[in-house]
Short mmCIF file of C-alpha atoms (C1' of nucleotides) in Angstrom, two decimals:
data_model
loop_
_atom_site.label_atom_id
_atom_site.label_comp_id
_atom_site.label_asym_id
_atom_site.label_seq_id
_atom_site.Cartn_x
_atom_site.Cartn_y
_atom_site.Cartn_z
CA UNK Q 12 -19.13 -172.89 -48.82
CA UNK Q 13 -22.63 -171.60 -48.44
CA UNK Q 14 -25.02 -168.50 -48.68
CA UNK Q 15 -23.68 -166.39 -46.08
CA UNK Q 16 -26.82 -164.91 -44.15
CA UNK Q 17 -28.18 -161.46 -44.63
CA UNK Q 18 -27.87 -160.42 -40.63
CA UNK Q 19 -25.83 -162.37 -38.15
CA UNK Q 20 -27.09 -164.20 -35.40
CA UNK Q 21 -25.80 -161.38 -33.01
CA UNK Q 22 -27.21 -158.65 -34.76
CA UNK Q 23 -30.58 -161.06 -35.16
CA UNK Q 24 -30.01 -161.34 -31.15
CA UNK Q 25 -29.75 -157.82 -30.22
CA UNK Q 26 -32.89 -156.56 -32.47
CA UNK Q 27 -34.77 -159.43 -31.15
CA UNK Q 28 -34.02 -158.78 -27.50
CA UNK Q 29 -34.70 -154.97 -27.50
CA UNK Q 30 -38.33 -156.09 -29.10
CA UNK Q 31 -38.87 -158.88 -26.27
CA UNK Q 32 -37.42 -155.94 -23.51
CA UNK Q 33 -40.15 -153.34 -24.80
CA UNK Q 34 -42.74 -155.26 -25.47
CA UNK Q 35 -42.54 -158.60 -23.42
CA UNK Q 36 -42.71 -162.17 -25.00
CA UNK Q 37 -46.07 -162.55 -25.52
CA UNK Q 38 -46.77 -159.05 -27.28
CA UNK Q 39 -44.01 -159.86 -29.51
CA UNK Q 40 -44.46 -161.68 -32.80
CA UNK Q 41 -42.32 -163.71 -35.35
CA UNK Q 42 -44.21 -160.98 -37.98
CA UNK Q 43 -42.31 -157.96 -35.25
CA UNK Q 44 -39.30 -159.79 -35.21
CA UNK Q 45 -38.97 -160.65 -38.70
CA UNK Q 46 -40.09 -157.07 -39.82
CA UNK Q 47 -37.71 -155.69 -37.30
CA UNK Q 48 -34.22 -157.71 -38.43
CA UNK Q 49 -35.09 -157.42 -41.88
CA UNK Q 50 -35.42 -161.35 -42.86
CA UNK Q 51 -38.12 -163.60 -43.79
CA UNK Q 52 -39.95 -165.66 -40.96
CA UNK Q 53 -38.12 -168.86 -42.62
CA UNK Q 54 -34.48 -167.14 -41.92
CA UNK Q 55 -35.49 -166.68 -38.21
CA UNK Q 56 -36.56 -170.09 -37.72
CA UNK Q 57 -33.80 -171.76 -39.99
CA UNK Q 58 -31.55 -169.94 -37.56
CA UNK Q 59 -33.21 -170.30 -34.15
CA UNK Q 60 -35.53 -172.74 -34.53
CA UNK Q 61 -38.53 -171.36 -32.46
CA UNK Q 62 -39.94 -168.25 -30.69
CA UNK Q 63 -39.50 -169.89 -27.66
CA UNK Q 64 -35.65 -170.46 -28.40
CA UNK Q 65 -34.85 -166.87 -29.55
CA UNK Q 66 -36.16 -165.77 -26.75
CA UNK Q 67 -33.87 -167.89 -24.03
CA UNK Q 68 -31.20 -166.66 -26.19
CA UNK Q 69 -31.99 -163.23 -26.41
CA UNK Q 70 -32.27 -163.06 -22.63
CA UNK Q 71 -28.62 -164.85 -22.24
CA UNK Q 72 -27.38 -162.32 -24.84
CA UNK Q 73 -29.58 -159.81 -22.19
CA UNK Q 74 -27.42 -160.90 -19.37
CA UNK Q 75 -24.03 -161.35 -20.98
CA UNK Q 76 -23.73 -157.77 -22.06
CA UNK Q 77 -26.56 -155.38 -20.98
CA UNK Q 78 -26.94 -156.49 -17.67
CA UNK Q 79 -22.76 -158.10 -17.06
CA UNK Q 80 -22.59 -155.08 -15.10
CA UNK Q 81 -25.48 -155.40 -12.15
CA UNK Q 82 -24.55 -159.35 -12.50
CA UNK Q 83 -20.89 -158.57 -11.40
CA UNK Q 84 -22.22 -156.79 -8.03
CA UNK Q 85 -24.50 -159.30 -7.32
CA UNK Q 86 -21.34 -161.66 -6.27
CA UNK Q 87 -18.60 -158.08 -5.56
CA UNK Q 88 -16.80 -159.61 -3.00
CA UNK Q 89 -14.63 -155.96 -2.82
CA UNK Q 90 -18.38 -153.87 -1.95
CA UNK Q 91 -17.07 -152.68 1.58
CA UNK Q 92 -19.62 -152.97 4.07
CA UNK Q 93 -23.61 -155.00 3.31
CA UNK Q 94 -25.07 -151.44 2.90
CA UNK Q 95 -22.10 -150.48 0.50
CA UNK Q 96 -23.07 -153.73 -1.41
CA UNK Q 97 -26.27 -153.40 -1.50
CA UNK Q 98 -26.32 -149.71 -2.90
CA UNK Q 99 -23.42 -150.77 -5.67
CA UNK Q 100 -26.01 -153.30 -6.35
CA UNK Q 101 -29.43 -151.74 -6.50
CA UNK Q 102 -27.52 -148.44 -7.94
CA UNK Q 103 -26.13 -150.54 -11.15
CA UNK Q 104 -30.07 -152.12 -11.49
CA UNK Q 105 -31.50 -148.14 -11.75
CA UNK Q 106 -28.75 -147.41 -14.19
CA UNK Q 107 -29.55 -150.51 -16.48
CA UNK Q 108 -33.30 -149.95 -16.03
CA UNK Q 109 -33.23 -146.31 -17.61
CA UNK Q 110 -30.17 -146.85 -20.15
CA UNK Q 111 -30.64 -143.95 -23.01
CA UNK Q 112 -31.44 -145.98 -26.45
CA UNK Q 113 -33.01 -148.86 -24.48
CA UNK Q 114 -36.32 -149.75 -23.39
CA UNK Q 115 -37.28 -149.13 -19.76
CA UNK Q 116 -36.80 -151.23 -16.73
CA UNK Q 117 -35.06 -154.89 -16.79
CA UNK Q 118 -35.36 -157.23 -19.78
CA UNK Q 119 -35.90 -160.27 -18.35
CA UNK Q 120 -37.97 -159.20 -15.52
CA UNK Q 121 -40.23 -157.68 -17.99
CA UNK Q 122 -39.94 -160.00 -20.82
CA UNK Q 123 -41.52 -162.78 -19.52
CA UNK Q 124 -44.85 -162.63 -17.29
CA UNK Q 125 -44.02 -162.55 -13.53
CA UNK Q 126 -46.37 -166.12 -12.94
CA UNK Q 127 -45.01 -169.49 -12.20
CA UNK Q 128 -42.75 -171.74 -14.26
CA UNK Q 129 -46.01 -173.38 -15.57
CA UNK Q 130 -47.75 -170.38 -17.09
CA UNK Q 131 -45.62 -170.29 -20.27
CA UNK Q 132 -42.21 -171.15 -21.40
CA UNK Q 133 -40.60 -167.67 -20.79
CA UNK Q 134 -41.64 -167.69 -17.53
CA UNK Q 135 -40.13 -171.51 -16.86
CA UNK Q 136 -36.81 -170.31 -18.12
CA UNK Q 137 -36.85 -166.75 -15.94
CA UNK Q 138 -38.01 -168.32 -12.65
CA UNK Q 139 -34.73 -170.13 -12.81
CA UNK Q 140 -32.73 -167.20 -12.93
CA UNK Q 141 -34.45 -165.69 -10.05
CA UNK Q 142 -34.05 -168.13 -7.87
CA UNK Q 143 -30.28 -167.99 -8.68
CA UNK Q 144 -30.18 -164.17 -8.02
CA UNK Q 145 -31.78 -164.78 -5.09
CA UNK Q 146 -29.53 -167.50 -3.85
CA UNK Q 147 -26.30 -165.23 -5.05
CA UNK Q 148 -27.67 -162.46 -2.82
CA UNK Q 149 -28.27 -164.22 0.63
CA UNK Q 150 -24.91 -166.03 -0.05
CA UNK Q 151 -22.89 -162.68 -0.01
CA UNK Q 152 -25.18 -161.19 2.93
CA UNK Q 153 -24.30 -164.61 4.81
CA UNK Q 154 -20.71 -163.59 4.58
CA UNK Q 155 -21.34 -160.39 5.64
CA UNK Q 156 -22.56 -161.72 8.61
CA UNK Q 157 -20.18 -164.33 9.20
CA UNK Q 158 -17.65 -161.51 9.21
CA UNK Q 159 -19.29 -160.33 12.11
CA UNK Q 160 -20.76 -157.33 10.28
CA UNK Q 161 -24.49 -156.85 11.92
CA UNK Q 162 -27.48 -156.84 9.52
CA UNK Q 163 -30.71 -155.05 10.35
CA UNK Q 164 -32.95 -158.34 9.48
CA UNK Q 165 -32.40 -162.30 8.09
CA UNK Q 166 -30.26 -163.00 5.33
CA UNK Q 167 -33.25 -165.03 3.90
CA UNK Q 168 -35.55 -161.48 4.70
CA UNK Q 169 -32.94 -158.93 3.26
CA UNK Q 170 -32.37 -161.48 -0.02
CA UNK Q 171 -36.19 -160.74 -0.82
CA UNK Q 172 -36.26 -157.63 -0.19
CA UNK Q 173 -33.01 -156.67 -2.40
CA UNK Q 174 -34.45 -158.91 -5.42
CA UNK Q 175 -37.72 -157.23 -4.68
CA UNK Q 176 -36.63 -153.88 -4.72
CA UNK Q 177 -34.46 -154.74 -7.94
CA UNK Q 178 -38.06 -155.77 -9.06
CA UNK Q 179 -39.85 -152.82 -7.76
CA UNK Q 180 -37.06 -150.46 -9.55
CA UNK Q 181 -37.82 -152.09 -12.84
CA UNK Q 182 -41.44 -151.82 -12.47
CA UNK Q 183 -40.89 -148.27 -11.72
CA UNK Q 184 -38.46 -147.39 -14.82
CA UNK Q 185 -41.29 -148.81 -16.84
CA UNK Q 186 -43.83 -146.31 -15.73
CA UNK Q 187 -41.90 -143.72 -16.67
CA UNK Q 188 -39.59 -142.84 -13.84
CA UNK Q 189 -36.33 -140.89 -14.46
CA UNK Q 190 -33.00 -142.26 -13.64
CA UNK Q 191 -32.81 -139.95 -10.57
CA UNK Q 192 -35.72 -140.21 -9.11
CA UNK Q 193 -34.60 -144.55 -9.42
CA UNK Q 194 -31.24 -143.62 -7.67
CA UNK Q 195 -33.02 -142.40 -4.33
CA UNK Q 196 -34.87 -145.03 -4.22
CA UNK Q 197 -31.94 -147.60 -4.28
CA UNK Q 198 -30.50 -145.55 -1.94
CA UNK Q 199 -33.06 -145.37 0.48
CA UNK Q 200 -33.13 -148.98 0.31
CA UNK Q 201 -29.91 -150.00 0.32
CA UNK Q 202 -28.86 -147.81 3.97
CA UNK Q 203 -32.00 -149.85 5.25
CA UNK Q 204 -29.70 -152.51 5.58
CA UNK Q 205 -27.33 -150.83 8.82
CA UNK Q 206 -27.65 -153.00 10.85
CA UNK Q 207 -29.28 -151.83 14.98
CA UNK M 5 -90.06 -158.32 -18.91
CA UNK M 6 -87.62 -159.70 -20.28
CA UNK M 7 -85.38 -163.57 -20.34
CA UNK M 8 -82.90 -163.01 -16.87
CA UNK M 9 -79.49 -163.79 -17.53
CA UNK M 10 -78.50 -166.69 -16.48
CA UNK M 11 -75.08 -165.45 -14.57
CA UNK M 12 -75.76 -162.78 -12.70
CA UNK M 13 -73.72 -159.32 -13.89
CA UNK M 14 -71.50 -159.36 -10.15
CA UNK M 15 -70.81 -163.44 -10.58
CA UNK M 16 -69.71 -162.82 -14.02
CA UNK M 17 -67.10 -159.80 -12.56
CA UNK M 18 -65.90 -161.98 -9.77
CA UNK M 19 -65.21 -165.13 -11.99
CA UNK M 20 -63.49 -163.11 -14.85
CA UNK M 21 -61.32 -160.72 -12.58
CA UNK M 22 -60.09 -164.40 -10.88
CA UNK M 23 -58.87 -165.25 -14.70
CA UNK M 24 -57.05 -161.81 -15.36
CA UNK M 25 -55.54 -162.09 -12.15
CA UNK M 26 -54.04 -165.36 -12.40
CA UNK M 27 -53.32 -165.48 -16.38
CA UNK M 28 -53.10 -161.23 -16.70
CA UNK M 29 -55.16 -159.03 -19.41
CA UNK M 30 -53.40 -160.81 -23.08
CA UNK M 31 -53.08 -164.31 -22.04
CA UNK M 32 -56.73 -164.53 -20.59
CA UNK M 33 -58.85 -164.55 -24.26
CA UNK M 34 -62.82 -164.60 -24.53
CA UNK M 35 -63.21 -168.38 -24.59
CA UNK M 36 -61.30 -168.65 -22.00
CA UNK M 37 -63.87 -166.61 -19.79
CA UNK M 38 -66.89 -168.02 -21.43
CA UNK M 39 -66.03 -171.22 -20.41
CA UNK M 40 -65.34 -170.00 -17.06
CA UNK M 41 -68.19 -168.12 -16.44
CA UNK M 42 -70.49 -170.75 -18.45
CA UNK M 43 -72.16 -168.54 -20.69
CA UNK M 44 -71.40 -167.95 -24.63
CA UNK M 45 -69.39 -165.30 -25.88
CA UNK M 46 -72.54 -163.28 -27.38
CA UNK M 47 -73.51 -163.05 -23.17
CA UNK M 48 -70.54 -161.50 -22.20
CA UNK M 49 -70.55 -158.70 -24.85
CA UNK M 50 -74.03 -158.62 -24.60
CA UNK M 51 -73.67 -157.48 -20.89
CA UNK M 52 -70.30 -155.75 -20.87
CA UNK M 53 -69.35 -154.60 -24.73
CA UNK M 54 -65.68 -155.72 -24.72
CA UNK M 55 -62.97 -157.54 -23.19
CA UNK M 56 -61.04 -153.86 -22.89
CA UNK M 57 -64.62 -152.82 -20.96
CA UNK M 58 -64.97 -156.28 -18.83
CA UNK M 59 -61.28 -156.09 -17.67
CA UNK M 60 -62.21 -152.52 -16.37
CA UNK M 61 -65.15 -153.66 -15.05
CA UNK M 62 -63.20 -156.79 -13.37
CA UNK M 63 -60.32 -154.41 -11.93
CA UNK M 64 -63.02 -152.14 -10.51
CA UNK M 65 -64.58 -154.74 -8.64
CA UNK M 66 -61.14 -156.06 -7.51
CA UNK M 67 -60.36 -152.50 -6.12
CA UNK M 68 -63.43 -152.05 -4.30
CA UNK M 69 -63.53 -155.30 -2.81
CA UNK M 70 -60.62 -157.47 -2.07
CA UNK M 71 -58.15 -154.26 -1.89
CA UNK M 72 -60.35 -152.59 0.21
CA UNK M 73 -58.56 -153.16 3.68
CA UNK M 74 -55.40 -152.32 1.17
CA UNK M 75 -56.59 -149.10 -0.06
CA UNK M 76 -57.71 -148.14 3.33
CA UNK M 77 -54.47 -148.21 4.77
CA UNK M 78 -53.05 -145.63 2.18
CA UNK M 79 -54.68 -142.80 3.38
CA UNK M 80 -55.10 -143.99 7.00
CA UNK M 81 -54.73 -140.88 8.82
CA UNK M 82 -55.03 -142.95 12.24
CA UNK M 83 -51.95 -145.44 11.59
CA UNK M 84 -49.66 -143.81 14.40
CA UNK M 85 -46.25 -142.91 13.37
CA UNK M 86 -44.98 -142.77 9.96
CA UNK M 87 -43.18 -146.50 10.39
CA UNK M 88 -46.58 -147.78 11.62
CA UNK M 89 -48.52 -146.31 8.29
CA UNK M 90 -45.77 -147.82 5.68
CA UNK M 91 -45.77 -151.47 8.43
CA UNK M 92 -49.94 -151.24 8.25
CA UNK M 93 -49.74 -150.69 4.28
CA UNK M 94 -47.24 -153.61 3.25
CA UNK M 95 -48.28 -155.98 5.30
CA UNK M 96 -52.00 -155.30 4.15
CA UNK M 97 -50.88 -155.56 0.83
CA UNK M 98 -48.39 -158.87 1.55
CA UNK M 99 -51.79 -160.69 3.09
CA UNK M 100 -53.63 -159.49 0.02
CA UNK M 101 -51.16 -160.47 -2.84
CA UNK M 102 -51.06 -164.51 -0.56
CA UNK M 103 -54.67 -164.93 -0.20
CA UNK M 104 -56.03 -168.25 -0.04
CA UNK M 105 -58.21 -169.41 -2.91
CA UNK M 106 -57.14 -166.22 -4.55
CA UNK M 107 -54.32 -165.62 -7.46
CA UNK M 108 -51.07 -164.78 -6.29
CA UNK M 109 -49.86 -161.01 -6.54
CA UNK M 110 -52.19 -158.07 -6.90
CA UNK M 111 -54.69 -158.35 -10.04
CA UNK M 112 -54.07 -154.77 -10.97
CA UNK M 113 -50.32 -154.65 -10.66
CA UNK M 114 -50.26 -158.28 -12.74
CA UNK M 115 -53.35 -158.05 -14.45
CA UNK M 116 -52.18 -155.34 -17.22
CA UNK M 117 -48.57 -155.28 -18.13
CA UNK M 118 -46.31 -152.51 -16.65
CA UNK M 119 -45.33 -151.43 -20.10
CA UNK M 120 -46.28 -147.22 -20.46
CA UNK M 121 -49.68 -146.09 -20.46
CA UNK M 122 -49.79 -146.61 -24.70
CA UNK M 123 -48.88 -149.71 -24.87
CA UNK M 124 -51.78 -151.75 -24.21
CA UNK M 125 -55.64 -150.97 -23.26
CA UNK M 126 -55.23 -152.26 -20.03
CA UNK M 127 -51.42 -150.56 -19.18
CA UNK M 128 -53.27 -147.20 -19.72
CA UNK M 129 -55.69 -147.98 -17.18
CA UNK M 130 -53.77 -149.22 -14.56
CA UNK M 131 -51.10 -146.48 -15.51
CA UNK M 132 -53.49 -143.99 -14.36
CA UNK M 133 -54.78 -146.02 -10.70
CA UNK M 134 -50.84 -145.94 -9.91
CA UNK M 135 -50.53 -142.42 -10.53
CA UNK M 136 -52.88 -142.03 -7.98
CA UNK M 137 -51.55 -144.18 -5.48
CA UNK M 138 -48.39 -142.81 -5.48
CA UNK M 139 -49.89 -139.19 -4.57
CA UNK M 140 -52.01 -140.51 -2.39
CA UNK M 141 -49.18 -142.21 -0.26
CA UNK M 142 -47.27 -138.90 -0.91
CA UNK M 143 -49.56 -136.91 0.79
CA UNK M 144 -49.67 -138.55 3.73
CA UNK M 145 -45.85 -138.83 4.33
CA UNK M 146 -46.46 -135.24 3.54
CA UNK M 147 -48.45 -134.54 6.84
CA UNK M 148 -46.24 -136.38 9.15
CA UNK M 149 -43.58 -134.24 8.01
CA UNK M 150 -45.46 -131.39 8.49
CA UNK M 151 -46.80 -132.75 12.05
CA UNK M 152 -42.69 -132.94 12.52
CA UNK M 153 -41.93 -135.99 12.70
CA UNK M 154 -38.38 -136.75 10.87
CA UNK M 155 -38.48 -139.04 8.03
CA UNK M 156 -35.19 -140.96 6.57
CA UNK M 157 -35.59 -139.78 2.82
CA UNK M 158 -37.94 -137.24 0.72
CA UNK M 159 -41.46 -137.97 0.83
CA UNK M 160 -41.02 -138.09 -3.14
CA UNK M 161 -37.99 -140.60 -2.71
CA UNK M 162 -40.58 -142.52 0.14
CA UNK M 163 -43.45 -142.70 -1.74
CA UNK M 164 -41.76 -144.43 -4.77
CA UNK M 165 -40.03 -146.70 -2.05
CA UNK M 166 -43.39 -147.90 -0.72
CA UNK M 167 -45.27 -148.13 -4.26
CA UNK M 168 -42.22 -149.96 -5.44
CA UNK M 169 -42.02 -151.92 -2.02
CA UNK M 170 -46.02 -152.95 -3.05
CA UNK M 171 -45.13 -154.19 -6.68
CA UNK M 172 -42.11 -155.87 -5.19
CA UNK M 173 -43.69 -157.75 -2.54
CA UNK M 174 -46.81 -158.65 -5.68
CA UNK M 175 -44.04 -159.75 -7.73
CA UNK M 176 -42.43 -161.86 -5.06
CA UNK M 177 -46.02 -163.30 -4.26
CA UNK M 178 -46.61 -164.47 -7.47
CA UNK M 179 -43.09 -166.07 -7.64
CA UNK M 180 -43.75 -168.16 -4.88
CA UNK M 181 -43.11 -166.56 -1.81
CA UNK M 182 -45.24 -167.25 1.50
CA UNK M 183 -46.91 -165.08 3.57
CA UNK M 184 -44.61 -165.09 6.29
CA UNK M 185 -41.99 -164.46 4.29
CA UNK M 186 -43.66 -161.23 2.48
CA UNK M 187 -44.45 -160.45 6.02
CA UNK M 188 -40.90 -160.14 6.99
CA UNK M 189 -39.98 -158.00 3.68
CA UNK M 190 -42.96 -155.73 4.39
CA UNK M 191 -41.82 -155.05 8.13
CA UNK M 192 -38.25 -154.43 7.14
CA UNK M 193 -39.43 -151.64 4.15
CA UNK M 194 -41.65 -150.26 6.57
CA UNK M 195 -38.68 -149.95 9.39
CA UNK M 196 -36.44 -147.98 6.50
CA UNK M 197 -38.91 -144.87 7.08
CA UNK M 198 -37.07 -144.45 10.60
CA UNK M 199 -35.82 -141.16 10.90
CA UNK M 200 -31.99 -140.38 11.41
"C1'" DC P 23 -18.75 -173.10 -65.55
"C1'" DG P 24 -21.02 -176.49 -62.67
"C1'" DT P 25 -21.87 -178.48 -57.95
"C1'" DC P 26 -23.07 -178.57 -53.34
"C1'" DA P 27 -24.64 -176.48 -49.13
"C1'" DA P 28 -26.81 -173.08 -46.62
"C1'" DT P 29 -30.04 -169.07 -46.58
"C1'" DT P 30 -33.53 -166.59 -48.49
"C1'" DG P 31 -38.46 -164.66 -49.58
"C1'" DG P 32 -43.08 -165.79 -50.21
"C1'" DA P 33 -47.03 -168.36 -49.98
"C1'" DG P 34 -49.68 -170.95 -47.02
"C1'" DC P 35 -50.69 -174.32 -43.05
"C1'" DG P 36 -54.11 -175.12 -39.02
"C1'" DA P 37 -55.26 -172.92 -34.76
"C1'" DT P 38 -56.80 -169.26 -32.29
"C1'" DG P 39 -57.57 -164.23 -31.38
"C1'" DA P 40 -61.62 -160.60 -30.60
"C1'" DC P 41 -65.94 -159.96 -32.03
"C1'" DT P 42 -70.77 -160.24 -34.42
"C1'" DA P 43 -75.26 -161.93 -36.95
"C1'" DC P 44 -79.14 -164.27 -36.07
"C1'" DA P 45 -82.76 -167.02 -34.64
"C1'" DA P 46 -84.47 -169.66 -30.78
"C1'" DA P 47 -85.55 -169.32 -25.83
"C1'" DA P 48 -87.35 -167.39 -21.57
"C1'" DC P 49 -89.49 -164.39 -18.92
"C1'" DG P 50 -93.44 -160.31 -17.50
"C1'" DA P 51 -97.42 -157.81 -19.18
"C1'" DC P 52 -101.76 -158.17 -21.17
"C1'" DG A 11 -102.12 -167.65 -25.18
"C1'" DT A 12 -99.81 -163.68 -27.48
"C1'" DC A 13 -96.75 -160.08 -27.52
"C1'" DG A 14 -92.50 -157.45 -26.60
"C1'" DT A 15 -88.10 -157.44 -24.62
"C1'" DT A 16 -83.83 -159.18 -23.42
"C1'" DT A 17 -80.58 -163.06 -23.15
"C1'" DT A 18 -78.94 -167.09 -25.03
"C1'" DG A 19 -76.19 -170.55 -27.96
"C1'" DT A 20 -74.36 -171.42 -32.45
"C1'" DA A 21 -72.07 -170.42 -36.20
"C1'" DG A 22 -69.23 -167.63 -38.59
"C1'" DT A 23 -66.63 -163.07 -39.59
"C1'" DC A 24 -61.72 -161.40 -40.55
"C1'" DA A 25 -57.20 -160.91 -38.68
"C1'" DT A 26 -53.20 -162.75 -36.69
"C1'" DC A 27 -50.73 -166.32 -34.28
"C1'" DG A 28 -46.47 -169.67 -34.52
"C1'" DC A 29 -44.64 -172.27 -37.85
"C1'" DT A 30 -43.45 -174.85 -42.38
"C1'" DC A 31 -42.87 -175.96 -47.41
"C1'" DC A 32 -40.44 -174.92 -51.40
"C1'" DA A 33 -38.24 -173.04 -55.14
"C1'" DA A 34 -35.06 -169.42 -56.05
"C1'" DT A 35 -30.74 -167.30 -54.60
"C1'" DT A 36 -26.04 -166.91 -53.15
"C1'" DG A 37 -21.83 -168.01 -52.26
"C1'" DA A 38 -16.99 -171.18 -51.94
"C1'" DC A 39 -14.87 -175.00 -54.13
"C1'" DG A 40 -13.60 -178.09 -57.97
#
DNA sequence: CGTCAATTGGAGCGATGACTACAAAACGAC
DNA sequence: GTCGTTTTGTAGTCATCGCTCCAATTGACG
């Protein structure tokens, strides 16, 4: 028994988060955002209660829907063999970082600055998630290699070097390249997992 | 004939490329590298014209100096076999990006955003230097094909591996990796250049 | 119709952004 | 010492930042 607002929070969410994906946290203003939904600055904050805030939940909106995908190979128990795995993986990540109608490369990667939980509040909030990515990896390569399946380096070495070729792929979506060019890549790096 | 400055032009580069590097291009603002460098704001455009100009100035110096050994390795046309070039490159750039006393990362790579060359002063700079790197690196997997050696992917599909492997490993860096462990990442990438 | 509760637009808050105007200061040349 | 040249610090420009205050609006309910 109220004024029913103009835009719902989802919508609100979505706008928001494809501003914060193109043009990163910092770049991105309550004026952008508020020009963007179509609502006053006062609606955004009544609603959300602070840049900072919008953000977090634009990224979980990020990761519930754009990104579910990628998230549900990250822990695919059914991938076949580690190199299997690791291409459904890093294959998934190219196709997310050069969706048609969406800004380039990966939203929360590129949202926040890459620096340490200290620099600014988007960054506290991503480093999180990164270090659960990376503990999600190594956990499935560990099983890999408990099921006697041999594995061209460390768990600890190959869980880095997935995340940081999920990073590289992003940073290479933004600069432009095509979805194809992204899918040899992941490739490439996902057969350098077969193991000696 | 004249009053010296009181900072000389080179100290000036050297303490603001440390700020960019750590805090990147938007978050690092004027008074920020006044107070840094210990000279007033009127100085610094005085003796560069803008922070657009300084940054380019900053990333300049950065290139030529602590990239060097870095740069060197990309068109090292002594590094052995194709493996030992891409091992020689990363692990370069994975000592560079955990230098003590230094930033973490590469100042170029974190420094601007990764956003398209129109999105920000310092993105169309940097845009252009990795445009550049990538042919550069392309060209040389180009000659040990030619010299027939046999390579596990395109040199196209390689060369975006290895850039990507570089902004990977920076990105890792400033996320709090160590040096050993970028070490390990580097060596694997590298490894993946084996031929079948 | 009147009431209450939530949302709205707009105006404006203090702080900070890049940048500049200007006069005092610091040198070499004379 | 005086002059000319360049750098310096201070103060201030206008724009924009995140954010808030407030009165007007919009509904469902009585």
């Amino acid at each position: 028994m109220a004024r029913p607002r103009s835009v719902s929070k989802e919508d609100s969410l979505e706008l928001a988060l494809q501003l914060f994906w193109e043009r990163g946290y910092d770049l991105t203003s309550i004026a952008d955002l508020s020009a963007a939904i179509g609502v006053g600055p006062s609606s955004l904050y009544n609603s959300f209660g602070s840049k900072e805030n919008l953000f977090r939940l634009a990224i979980e909106r990020y990761l519930s829907t754009h990104a579910a995908p990628t998230l549900g190979r990250l822990d695919d128990k059914d991938a076949g063999t580690a190199v299997e795995y690791a291409r459904g993986l890093l294959r998934e990540a190219a196709k997310l970082y050069t969706s048609k109608g969406f800004p380039r490369g990966c939203a929360m990667f590129e949202g926040a600055g890459s620096g340490p939980p200290e620099q600014s509040p988007a960054c506290a909030m991503t480093h999180a998630i990164k270090r659960d990515l990376n503990k999600t990896i190594r956990k499935r390569l560990d099983a890999y290699s408990r099921s006697g399946e041999m594995l061209s380096a460390s768990s600890k070495v190959l869980a880095a070097f997935l995340l940081g070729s999920m990073r590289g792929l992003s940073q290479l979506a933004c600069d432009g390249a095509n979805r194809t060019e992204l899918m040899g890549v992941a490739d490439h790096a996902a057969q350098s997992l077969t193991g000696p």
